[in-house]
PDB file of C-alpha atoms and ligand atoms in Angstrom:
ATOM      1  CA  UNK A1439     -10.558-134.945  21.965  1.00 89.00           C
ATOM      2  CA  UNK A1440     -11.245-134.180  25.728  1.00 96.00           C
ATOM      3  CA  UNK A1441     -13.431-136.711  27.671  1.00 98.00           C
ATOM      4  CA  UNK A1442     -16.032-134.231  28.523  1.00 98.00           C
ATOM      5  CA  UNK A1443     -16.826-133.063  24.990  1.00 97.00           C
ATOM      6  CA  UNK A1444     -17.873-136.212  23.092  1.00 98.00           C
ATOM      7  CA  UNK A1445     -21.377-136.849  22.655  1.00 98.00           C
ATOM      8  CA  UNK A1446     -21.718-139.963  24.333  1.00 98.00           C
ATOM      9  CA  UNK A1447     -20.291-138.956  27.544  1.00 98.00           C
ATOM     10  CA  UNK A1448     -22.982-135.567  27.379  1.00 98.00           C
ATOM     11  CA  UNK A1449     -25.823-138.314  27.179  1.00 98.00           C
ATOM     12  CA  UNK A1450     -24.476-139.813  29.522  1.00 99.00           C
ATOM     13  CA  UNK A1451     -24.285-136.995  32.011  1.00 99.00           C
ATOM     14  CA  UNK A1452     -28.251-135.744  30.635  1.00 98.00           C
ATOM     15  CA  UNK A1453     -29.429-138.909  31.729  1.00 99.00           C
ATOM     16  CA  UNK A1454     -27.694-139.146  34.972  1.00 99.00           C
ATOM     17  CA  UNK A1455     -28.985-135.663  36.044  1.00 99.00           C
ATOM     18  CA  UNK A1456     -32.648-136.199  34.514  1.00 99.00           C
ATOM     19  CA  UNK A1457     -32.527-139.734  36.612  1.00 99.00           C
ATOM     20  CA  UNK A1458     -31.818-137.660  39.931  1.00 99.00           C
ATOM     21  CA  UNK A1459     -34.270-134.911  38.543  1.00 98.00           C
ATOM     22  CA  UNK A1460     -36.634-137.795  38.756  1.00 98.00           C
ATOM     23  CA  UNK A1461     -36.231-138.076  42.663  1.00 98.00           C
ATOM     24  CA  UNK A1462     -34.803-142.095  41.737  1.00 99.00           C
ATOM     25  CA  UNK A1463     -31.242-140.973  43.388  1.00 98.00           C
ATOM     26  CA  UNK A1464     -31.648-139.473  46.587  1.00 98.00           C
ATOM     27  CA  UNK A1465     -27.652-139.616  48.659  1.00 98.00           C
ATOM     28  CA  UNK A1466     -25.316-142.017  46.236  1.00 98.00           C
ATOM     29  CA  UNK A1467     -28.511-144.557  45.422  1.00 98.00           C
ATOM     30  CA  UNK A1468     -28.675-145.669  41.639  1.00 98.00           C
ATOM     31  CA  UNK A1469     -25.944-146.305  38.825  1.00 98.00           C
ATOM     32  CA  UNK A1470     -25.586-146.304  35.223  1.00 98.00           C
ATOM     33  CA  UNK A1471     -23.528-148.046  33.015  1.00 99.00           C
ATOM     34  CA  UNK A1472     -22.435-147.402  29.373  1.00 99.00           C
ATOM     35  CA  UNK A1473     -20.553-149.863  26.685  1.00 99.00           C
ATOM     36  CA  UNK A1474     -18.501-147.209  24.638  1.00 98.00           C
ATOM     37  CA  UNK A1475     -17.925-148.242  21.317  1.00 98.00           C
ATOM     38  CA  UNK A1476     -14.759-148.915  19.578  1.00 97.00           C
ATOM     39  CA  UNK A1477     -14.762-145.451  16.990  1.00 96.00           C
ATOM     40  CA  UNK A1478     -15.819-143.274  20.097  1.00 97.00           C
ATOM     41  CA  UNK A1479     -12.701-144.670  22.264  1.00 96.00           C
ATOM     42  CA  UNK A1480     -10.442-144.383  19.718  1.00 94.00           C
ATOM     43  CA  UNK A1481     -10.505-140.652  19.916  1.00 90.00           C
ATOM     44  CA  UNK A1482     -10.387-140.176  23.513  1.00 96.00           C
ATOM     45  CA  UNK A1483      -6.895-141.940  24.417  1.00 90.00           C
ATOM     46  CA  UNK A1484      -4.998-138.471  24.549  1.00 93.00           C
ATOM     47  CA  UNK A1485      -7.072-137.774  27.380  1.00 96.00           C
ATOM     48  CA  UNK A1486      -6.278-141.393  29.066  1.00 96.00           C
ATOM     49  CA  UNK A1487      -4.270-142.192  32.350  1.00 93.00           C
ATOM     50  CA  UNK A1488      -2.246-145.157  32.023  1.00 86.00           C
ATOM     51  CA  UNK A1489      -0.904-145.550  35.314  1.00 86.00           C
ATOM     52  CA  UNK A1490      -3.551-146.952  36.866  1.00 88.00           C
ATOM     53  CA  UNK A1491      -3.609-150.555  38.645  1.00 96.00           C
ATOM     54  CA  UNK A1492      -6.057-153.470  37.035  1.00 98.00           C
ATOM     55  CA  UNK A1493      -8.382-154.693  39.801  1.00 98.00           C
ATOM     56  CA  UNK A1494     -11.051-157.526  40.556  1.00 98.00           C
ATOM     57  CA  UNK A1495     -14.412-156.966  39.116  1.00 97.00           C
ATOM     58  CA  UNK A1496     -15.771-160.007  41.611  1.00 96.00           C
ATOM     59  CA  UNK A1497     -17.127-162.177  38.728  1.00 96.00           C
ATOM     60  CA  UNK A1498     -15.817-163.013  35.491  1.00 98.00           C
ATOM     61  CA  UNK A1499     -16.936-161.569  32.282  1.00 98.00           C
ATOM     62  CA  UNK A1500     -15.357-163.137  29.582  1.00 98.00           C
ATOM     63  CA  UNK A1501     -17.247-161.702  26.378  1.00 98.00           C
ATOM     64  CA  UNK A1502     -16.650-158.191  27.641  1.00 98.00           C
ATOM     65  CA  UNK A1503     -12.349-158.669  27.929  1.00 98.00           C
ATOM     66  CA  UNK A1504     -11.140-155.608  25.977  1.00 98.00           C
ATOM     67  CA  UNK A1505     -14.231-153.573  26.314  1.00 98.00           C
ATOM     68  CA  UNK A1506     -14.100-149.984  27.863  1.00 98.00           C
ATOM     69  CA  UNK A1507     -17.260-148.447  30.224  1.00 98.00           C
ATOM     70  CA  UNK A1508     -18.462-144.837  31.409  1.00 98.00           C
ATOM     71  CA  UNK A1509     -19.664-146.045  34.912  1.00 99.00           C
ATOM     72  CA  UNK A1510     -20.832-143.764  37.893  1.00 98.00           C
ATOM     73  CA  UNK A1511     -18.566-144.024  41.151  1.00 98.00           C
ATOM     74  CA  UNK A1512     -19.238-145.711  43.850  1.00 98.00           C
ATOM     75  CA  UNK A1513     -20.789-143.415  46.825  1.00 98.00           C
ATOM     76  CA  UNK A1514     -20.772-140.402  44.453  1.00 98.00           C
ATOM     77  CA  UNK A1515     -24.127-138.416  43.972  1.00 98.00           C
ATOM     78  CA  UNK A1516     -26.044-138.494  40.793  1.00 98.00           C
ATOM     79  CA  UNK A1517     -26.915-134.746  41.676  1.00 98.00           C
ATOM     80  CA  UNK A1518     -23.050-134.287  41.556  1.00 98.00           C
ATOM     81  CA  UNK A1519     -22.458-135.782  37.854  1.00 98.00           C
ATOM     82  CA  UNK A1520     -23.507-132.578  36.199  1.00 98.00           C
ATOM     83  CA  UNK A1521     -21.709-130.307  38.019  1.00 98.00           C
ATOM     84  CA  UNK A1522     -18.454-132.028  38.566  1.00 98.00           C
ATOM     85  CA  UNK A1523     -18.803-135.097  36.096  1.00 98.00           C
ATOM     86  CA  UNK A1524     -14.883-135.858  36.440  1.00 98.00           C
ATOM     87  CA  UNK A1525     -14.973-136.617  39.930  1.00 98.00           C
ATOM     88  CA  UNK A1526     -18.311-138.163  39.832  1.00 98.00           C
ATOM     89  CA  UNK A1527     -18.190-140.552  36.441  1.00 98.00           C
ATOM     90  CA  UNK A1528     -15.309-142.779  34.964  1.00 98.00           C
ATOM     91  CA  UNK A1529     -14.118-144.437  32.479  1.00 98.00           C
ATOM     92  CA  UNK A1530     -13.041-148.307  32.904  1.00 98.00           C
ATOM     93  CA  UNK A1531     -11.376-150.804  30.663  1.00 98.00           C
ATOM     94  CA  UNK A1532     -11.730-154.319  31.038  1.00 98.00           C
ATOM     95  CA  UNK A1533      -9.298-157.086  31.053  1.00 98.00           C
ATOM     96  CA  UNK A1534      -8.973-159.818  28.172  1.00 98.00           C
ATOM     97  CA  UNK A1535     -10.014-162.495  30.548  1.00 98.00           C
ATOM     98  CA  UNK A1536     -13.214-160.088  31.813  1.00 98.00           C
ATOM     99  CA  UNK A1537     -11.447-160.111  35.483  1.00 98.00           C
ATOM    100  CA  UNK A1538     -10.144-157.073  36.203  1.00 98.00           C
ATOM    101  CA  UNK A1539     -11.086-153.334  35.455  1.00 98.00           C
ATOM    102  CA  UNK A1540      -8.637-150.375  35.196  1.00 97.00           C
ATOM    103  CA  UNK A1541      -9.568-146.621  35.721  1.00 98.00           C
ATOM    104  CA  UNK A1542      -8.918-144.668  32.222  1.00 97.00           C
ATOM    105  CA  UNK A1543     -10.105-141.285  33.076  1.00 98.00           C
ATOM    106  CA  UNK A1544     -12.601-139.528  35.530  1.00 98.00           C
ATOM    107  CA  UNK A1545     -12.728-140.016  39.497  1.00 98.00           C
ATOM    108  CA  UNK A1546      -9.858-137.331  39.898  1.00 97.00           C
ATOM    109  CA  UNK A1547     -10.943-136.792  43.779  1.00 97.00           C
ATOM    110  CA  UNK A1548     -10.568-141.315  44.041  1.00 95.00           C
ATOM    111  CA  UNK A1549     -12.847-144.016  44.216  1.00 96.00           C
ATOM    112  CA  UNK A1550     -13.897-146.572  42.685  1.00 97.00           C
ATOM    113  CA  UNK A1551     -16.660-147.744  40.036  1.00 98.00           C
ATOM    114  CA  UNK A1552     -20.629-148.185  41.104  1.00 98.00           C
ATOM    115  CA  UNK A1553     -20.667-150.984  44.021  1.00 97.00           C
ATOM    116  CA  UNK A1554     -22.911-152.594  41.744  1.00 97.00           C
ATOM    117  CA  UNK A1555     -20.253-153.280  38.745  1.00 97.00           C
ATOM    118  CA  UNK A1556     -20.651-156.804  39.205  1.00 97.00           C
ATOM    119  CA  UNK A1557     -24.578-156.875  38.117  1.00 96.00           C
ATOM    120  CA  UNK A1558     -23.702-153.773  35.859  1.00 98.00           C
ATOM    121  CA  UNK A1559     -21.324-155.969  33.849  1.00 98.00           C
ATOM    122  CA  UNK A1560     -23.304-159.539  33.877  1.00 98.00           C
ATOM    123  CA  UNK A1561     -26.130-157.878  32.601  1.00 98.00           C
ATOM    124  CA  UNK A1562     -24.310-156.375  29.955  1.00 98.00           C
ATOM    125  CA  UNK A1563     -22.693-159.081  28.887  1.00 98.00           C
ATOM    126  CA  UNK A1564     -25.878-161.150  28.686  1.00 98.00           C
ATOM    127  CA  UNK A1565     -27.782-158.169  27.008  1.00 98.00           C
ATOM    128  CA  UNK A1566     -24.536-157.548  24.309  1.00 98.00           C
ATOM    129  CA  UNK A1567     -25.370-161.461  23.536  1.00 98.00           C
ATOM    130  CA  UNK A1568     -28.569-161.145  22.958  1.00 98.00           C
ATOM    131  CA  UNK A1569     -29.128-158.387  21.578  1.00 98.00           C
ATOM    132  CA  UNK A1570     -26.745-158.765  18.461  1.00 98.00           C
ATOM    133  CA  UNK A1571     -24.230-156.053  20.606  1.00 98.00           C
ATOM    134  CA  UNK A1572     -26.989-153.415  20.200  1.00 98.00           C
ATOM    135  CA  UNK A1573     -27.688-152.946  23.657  1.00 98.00           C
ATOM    136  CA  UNK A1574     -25.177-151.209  25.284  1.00 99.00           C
ATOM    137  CA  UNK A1575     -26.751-148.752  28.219  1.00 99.00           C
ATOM    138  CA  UNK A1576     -27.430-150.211  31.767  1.00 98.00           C
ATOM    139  CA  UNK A1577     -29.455-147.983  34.101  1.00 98.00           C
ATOM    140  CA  UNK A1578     -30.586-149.215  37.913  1.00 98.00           C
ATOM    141  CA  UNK A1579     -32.777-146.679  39.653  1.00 98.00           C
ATOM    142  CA  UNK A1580     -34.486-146.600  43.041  1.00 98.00           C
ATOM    143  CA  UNK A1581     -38.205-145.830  41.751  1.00 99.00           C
ATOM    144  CA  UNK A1582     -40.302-144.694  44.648  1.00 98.00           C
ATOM    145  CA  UNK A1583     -43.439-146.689  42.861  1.00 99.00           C
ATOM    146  CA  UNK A1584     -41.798-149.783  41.650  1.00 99.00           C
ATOM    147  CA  UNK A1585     -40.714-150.275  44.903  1.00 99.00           C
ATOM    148  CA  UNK A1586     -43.857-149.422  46.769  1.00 99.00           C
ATOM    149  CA  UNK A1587     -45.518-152.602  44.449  1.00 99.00           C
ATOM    150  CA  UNK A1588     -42.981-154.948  45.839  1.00 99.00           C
ATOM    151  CA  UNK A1589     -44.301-154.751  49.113  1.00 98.00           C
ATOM    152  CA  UNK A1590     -47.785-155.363  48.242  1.00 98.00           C
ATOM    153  CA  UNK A1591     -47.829-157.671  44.807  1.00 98.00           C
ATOM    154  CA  UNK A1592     -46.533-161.126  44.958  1.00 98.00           C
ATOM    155  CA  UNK A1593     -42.791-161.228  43.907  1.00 98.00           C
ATOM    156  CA  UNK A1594     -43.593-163.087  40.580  1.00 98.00           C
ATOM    157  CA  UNK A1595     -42.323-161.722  37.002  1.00 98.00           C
ATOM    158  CA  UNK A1596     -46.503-162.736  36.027  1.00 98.00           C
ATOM    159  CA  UNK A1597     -48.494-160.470  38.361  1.00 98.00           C
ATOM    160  CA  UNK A1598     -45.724-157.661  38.006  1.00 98.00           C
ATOM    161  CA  UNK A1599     -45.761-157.809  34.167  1.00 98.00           C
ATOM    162  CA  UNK A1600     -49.544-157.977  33.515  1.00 98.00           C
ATOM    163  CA  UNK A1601     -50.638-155.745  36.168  1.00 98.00           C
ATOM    164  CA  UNK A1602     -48.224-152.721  34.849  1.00 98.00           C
ATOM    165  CA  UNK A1603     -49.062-153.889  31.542  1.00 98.00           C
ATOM    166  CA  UNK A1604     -52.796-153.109  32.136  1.00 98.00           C
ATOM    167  CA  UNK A1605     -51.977-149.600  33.669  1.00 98.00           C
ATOM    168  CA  UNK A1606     -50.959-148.135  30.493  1.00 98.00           C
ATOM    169  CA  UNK A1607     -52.036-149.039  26.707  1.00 98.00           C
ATOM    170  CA  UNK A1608     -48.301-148.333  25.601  1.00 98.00           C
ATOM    171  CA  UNK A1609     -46.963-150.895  28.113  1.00 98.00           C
ATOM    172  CA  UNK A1610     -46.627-153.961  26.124  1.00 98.00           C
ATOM    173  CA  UNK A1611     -45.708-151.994  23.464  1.00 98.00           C
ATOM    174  CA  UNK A1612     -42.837-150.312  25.464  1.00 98.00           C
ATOM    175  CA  UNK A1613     -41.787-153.530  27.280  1.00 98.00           C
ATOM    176  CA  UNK A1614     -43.509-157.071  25.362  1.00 98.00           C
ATOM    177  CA  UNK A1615     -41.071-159.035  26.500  1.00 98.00           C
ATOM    178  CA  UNK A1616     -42.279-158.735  30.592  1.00 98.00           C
ATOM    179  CA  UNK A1617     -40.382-157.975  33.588  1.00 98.00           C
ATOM    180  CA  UNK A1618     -38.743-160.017  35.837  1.00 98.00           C
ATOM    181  CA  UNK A1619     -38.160-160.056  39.394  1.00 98.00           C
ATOM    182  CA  UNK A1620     -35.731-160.857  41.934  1.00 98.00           C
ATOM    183  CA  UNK A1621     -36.446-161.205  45.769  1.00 98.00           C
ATOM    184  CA  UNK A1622     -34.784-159.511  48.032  1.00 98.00           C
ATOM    185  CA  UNK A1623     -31.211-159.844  48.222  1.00 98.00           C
ATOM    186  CA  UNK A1624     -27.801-158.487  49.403  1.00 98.00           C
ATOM    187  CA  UNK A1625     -26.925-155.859  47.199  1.00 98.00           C
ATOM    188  CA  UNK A1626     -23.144-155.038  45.642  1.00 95.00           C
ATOM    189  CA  UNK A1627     -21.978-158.597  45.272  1.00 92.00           C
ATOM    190  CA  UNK A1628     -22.021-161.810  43.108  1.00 94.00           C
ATOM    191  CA  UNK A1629     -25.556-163.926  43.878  1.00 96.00           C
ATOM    192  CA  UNK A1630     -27.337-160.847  43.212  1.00 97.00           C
ATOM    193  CA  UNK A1631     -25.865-160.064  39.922  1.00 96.00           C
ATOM    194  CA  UNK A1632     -26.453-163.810  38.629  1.00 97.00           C
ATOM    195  CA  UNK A1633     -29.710-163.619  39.869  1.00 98.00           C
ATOM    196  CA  UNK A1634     -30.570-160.638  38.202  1.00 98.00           C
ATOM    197  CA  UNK A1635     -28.431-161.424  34.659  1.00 98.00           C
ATOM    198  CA  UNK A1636     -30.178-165.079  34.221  1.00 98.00           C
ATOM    199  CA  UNK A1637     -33.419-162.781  33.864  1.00 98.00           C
ATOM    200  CA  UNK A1638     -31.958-160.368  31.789  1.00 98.00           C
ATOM    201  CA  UNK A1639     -31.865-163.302  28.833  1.00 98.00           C
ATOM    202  CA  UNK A1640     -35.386-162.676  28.802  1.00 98.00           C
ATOM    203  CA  UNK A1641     -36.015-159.493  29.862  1.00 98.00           C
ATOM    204  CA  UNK A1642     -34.929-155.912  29.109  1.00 98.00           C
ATOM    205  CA  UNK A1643     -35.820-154.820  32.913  1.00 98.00           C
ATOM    206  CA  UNK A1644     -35.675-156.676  36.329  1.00 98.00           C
ATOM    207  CA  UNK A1645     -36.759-155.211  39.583  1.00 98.00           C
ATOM    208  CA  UNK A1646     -35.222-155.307  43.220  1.00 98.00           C
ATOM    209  CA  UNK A1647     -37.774-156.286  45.787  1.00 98.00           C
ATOM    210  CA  UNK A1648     -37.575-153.258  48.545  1.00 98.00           C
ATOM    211  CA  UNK A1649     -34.850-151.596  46.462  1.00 98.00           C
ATOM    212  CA  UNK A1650     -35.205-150.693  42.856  1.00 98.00           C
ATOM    213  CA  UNK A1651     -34.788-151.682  39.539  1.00 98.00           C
ATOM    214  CA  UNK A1652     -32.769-152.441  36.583  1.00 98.00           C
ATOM    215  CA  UNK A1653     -33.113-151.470  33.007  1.00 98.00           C
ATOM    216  CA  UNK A1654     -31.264-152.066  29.786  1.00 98.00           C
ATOM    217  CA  UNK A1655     -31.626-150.824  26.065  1.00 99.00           C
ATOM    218  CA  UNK A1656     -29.738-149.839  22.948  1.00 99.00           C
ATOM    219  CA  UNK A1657     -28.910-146.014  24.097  1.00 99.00           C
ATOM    220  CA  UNK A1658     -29.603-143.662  26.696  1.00 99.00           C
ATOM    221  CA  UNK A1659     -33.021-142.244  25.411  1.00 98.00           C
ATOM    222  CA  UNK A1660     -34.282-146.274  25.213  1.00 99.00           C
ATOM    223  CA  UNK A1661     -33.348-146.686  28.575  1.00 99.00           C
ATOM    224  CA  UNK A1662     -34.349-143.641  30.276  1.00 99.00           C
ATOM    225  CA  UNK A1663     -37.713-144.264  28.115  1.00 99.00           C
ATOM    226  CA  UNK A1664     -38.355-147.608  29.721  1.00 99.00           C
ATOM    227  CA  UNK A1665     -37.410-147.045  33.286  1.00 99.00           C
ATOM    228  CA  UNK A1666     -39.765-143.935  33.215  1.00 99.00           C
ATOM    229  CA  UNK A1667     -42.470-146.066  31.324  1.00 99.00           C
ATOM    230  CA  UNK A1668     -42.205-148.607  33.945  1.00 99.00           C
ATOM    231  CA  UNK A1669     -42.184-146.707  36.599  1.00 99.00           C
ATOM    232  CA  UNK A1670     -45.273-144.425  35.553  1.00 98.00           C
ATOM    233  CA  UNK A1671     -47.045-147.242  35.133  1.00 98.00           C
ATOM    234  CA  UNK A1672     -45.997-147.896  38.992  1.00 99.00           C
ATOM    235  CA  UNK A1673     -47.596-145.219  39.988  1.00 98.00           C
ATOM    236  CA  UNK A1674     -50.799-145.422  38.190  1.00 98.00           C
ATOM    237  CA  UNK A1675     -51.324-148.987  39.801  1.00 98.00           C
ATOM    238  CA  UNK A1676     -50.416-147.385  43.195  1.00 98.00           C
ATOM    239  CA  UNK A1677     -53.424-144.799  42.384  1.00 98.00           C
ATOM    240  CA  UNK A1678     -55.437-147.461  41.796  1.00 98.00           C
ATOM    241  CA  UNK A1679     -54.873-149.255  44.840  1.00 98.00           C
ATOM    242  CA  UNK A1680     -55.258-146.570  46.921  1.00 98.00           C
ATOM    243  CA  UNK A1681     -58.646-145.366  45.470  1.00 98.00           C
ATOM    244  CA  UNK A1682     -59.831-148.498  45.344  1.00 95.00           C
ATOM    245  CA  UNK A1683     -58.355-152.272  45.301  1.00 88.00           C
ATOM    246  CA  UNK A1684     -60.524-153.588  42.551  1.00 93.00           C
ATOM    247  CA  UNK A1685     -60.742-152.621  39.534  1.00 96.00           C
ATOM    248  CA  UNK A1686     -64.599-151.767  37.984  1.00 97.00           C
ATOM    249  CA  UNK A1687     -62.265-152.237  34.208  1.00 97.00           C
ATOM    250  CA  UNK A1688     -59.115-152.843  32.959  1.00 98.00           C
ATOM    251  CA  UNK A1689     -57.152-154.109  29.879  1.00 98.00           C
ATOM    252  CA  UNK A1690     -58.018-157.315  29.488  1.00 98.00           C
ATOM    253  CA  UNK A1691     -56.275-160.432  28.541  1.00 98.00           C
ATOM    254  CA  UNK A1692     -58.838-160.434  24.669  1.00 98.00           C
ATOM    255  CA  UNK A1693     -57.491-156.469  24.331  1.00 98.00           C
ATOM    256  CA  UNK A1694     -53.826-157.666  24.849  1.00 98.00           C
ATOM    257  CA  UNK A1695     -53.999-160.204  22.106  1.00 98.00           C
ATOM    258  CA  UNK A1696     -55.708-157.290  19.648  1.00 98.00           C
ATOM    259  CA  UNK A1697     -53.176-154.917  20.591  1.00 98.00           C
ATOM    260  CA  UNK A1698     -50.753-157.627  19.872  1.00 98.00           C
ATOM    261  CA  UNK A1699     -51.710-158.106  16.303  1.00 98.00           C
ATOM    262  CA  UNK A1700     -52.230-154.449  15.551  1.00 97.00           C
ATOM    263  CA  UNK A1701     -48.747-153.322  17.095  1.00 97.00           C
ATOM    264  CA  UNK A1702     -47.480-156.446  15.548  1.00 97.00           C
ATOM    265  CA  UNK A1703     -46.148-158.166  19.080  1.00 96.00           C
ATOM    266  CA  UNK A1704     -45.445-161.171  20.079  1.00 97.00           C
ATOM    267  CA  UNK A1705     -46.631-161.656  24.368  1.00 98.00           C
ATOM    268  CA  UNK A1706     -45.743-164.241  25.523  1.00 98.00           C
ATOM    269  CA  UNK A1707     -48.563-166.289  26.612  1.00 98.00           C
ATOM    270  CA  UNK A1708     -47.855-166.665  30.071  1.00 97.00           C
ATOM    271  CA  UNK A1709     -48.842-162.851  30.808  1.00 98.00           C
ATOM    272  CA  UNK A1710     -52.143-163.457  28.896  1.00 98.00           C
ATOM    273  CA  UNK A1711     -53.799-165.706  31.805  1.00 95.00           C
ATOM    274  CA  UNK A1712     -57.524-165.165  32.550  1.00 93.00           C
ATOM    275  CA  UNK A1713     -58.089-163.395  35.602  1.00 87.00           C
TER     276      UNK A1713
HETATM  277  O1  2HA B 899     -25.858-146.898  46.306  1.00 74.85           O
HETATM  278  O2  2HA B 899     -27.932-148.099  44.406  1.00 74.85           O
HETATM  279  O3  2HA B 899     -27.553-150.665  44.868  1.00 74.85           O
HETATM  280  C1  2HA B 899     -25.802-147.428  45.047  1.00 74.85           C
HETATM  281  C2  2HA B 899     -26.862-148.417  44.903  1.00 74.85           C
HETATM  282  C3  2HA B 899     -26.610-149.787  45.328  1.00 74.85           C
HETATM  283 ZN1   ZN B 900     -29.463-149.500  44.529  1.00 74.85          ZN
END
């Protein structure tokens, strides 16, 4: 079977293109990762290049050796993926000690994978542990409101959590297990990927002060879902600020334990504070 006609790859390419039909993507900003699985590999290998030299990852990722990606290139557009997908997107495999990577398919013009394949990979292998090997999609965005926030909210997974979480009722529903957040750091390399995978054991999404934010889930409508969810919530609270700073009502912390017990939930208690 051809690359560009299994199913996974065309979700892969709808979500890219409704990411930059988002505005999240503007030049080469954003990347998106996806853990192919082994029965949708197996029928792609015709298609394969073989040739191709292993390379550093920068980190090691030892529970991922043998595992193959779809990643977005590095300094390609997200507007591009739809229209020219095999110059835009490729396919990686990974090393049995979770070192190296090696091009399979895609990037025909050159390249390399996302700059951010470091955090990209960390996350997933925290995320694959966690998650039983169900989650398998990792999405980072630049989210005009989500980034607005970090310049006027403490940078503290609390106050980011439970004031998105009181911007929409689905919230905790759509994300009960928080968000966490890492200050700003240099992007691309190493700290920045441990930093942002150590939160990912608790978290399904971590956001970039003054740059973005990362998302993970089981497939590509989960993970578009929560990014957007997130996000809209952004830019209610962004609304609200700019109306007015204080609130006349909100959700409050009694209505997030009764939404807990009817959507069956478990919050963690340190988002329920009195304010
Ligand atoms: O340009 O978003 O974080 C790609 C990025 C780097
Ligand atoms: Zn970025």
């Amino acid at each position: 079977m051809k690359v560009l006609e299994a199913e996974f790859v065309k979700g892969f390419i709808r979500m890219a293109n409704d990411g930059w039909e988002m505005g999240w993507h503007e030049r080469n900003g954003g990347n998106l990762s996806y853990r192919i699985k082994k029965e949708e590999i197996e029928n792609l290998s015709e298609d394969f290049t073989y040739n191709n030299n292993w390379k550093p990852i920068g980190t090691t990722v030892k529970s991922l050796g043998g595992e193959f990606f779809l990643v977005t290139g590095s300094g390609k557009f997200f507007r591009n993926v739809l229209i020219k997908p095999d110059d835009s997107i490729a396919i990686i495999e990974i090393d049995h000690l979770g070192e190296n990577y090696k091009i399979c398919w895609g990037l025909v013009n050159g390249g390399r994978p996302t700059s951010e394949l470091p955090s990209h990979l960390m996350n997933h292998e925290v995320k694959m542990i966690a998650s039983g090997g169900k989650h398998r999609v990792i999405y980072h965005a630049h989210t005009t409101n989500v980034i607005a926030l970090t310049f006027v909210l403490p940078l503290q997974d609390e106050v980011f959590t439970r004031e998105l979480w009181e911007m929409a009722t689905e919230c905790p529903v759509v994300f009960p297990d928080g968000i966490g957040v890492v200050p700003w750091m240099i992007p691309g390399g190493r700290d920045i990927a441990v930093a942002t995978s150590e939160l990912m054991k608790r978290y399904d999404v971590a956001i970039w002060a003054h740059h973005g934010m990362f998302c993970s889930g089981e497939d590509f409508d989960l993970t578009f879902g929560l990014m957007h969810t997130v996000e809209k919530s952004a830019e209610i609270l962004n609304k609200v600020l700019a109306i007015q700073p204080n609130k006349l009502q909100t959700i409050k912390e009694h209505d997030f334990r009764e939404l807990a017990k009817g959507f069956n939930l478990t919050l963690p208690e340190r988002f329920l504070y009195t304010k």
